[in-house]
């Protein structure tokens, strides 16, 4: 478990650095295309309904929580998280479909809030 947390911390760091680059799409960025294809092929990264990854967009808390939950469990079926809610965060009502993933990564100590919100 300790090595998994180190791996996830490294992966998160690499992802944060990668998102600072201006990228129009994965197709235009040869350096990221292979990594994006691997993540998409595993189901860990699914993209948007328009079929694009939008790598140039900021990553939201719920997106990162869902990605990390998928990576930690190996389960890419997002319905797994629909009935799981142990979070005390009060600002995620509009993200109800992601509350389970946020709860999971919070319980695992991967993310923390600044307060009870």
mmCIF file with all atom_site columns, N, CA and C in Angstrom, residues 6 9 20 46 54 60 78 83 90 109 111 116-117:
data_model
loop_
_atom_site.group_PDB
_atom_site.id
_atom_site.type_symbol
_atom_site.label_atom_id
_atom_site.label_alt_id
_atom_site.label_comp_id
_atom_site.label_asym_id
_atom_site.label_entity_id
_atom_site.label_seq_id
_atom_site.pdbx_PDB_ins_code
_atom_site.Cartn_x
_atom_site.Cartn_y
_atom_site.Cartn_z
_atom_site.occupancy
_atom_site.B_iso_or_equiv
_atom_site.pdbx_formal_charge
_atom_site.auth_seq_id
_atom_site.auth_comp_id
_atom_site.auth_asym_id
_atom_site.auth_atom_id
_atom_site.pdbx_PDB_model_num
ATOM 1  N N  . UNK A 1 6   ? 3.017   6.048  -3.038  1.00 0.00 ? 6   UNK A N  1
ATOM 2  C CA . UNK A 1 6   ? 4.143   6.745  -3.664  1.00 0.00 ? 6   UNK A CA 1
ATOM 3  C C  . UNK A 1 6   ? 3.928   6.850  -5.170  1.00 0.00 ? 6   UNK A C  1
ATOM 4  N N  . UNK A 1 9   ? 1.269   9.436  -5.849  1.00 0.00 ? 9   UNK A N  1
ATOM 5  C CA . UNK A 1 9   ? 1.801   10.779 -5.650  1.00 0.00 ? 9   UNK A CA 1
ATOM 6  C C  . UNK A 1 9   ? 2.651   11.195 -6.847  1.00 0.00 ? 9   UNK A C  1
ATOM 7  N N  . UNK A 1 20  ? 0.041   21.915 -17.122 1.00 0.00 ? 20  UNK A N  1
ATOM 8  C CA . UNK A 1 20  ? 0.464   23.304 -17.256 1.00 0.00 ? 20  UNK A CA 1
ATOM 9  C C  . UNK A 1 20  ? 0.861   23.635 -18.687 1.00 0.00 ? 20  UNK A C  1
ATOM 10 N N  . UNK A 1 46  ? -11.624 8.868  -19.412 1.00 0.00 ? 46  UNK A N  1
ATOM 11 C CA . UNK A 1 46  ? -12.726 8.658  -20.347 1.00 0.00 ? 46  UNK A CA 1
ATOM 12 C C  . UNK A 1 46  ? -13.013 9.852  -21.240 1.00 0.00 ? 46  UNK A C  1
ATOM 13 N N  . UNK A 1 54  ? -9.812  17.088 -23.868 1.00 0.00 ? 54  UNK A N  1
ATOM 14 C CA . UNK A 1 54  ? -9.703  18.464 -23.357 1.00 0.00 ? 54  UNK A CA 1
ATOM 15 C C  . UNK A 1 54  ? -8.570  18.572 -22.333 1.00 0.00 ? 54  UNK A C  1
ATOM 16 N N  . UNK A 1 60  ? -10.790 19.367 -12.296 1.00 0.00 ? 60  UNK A N  1
ATOM 17 C CA . UNK A 1 60  ? -11.629 19.659 -11.138 1.00 0.00 ? 60  UNK A CA 1
ATOM 18 C C  . UNK A 1 60  ? -11.451 18.572 -10.076 1.00 0.00 ? 60  UNK A C  1
ATOM 19 N N  . UNK A 1 78  ? -18.187 3.428  -13.173 1.00 0.00 ? 78  UNK A N  1
ATOM 20 C CA . UNK A 1 78  ? -18.465 4.553  -12.285 1.00 0.00 ? 78  UNK A CA 1
ATOM 21 C C  . UNK A 1 78  ? -19.734 4.384  -11.464 1.00 0.00 ? 78  UNK A C  1
ATOM 22 N N  . UNK A 1 83  ? -23.693 4.820  -4.682  1.00 0.00 ? 83  UNK A N  1
ATOM 23 C CA . UNK A 1 83  ? -24.334 4.714  -3.368  1.00 0.00 ? 83  UNK A CA 1
ATOM 24 C C  . UNK A 1 83  ? -23.340 4.775  -2.215  1.00 0.00 ? 83  UNK A C  1
ATOM 25 N N  . UNK A 1 90  ? -19.732 19.691 2.216   1.00 0.00 ? 90  UNK A N  1
ATOM 26 C CA . UNK A 1 90  ? -21.092 20.181 1.963   1.00 0.00 ? 90  UNK A CA 1
ATOM 27 C C  . UNK A 1 90  ? -21.227 20.884 0.626   1.00 0.00 ? 90  UNK A C  1
ATOM 28 N N  . UNK A 1 109 ? -7.250  8.907  2.414   1.00 0.00 ? 109 UNK A N  1
ATOM 29 C CA . UNK A 1 109 ? -6.265  9.922  2.773   1.00 0.00 ? 109 UNK A CA 1
ATOM 30 C C  . UNK A 1 109 ? -5.562  10.552 1.588   1.00 0.00 ? 109 UNK A C  1
ATOM 31 N N  . UNK A 1 111 ? -7.013  12.787 -0.681  1.00 0.00 ? 111 UNK A N  1
ATOM 32 C CA . UNK A 1 111 ? -7.366  14.204 -0.736  1.00 0.00 ? 111 UNK A CA 1
ATOM 33 C C  . UNK A 1 111 ? -7.919  14.633 0.612   1.00 0.00 ? 111 UNK A C  1
ATOM 34 N N  . UNK A 1 116 ? -14.728 21.618 6.726   1.00 0.00 ? 116 UNK A N  1
ATOM 35 C CA . UNK A 1 116 ? -15.811 20.645 6.598   1.00 0.00 ? 116 UNK A CA 1
ATOM 36 C C  . UNK A 1 116 ? -16.738 20.990 5.448   1.00 0.00 ? 116 UNK A C  1
ATOM 37 N N  . UNK A 1 117 ? -16.239 21.671 4.419   1.00 0.00 ? 117 UNK A N  1
ATOM 38 C CA . UNK A 1 117 ? -17.087 22.030 3.274   1.00 0.00 ? 117 UNK A CA 1
ATOM 39 C C  . UNK A 1 117 ? -16.657 21.311 2.037   1.00 0.00 ? 117 UNK A C  1
#
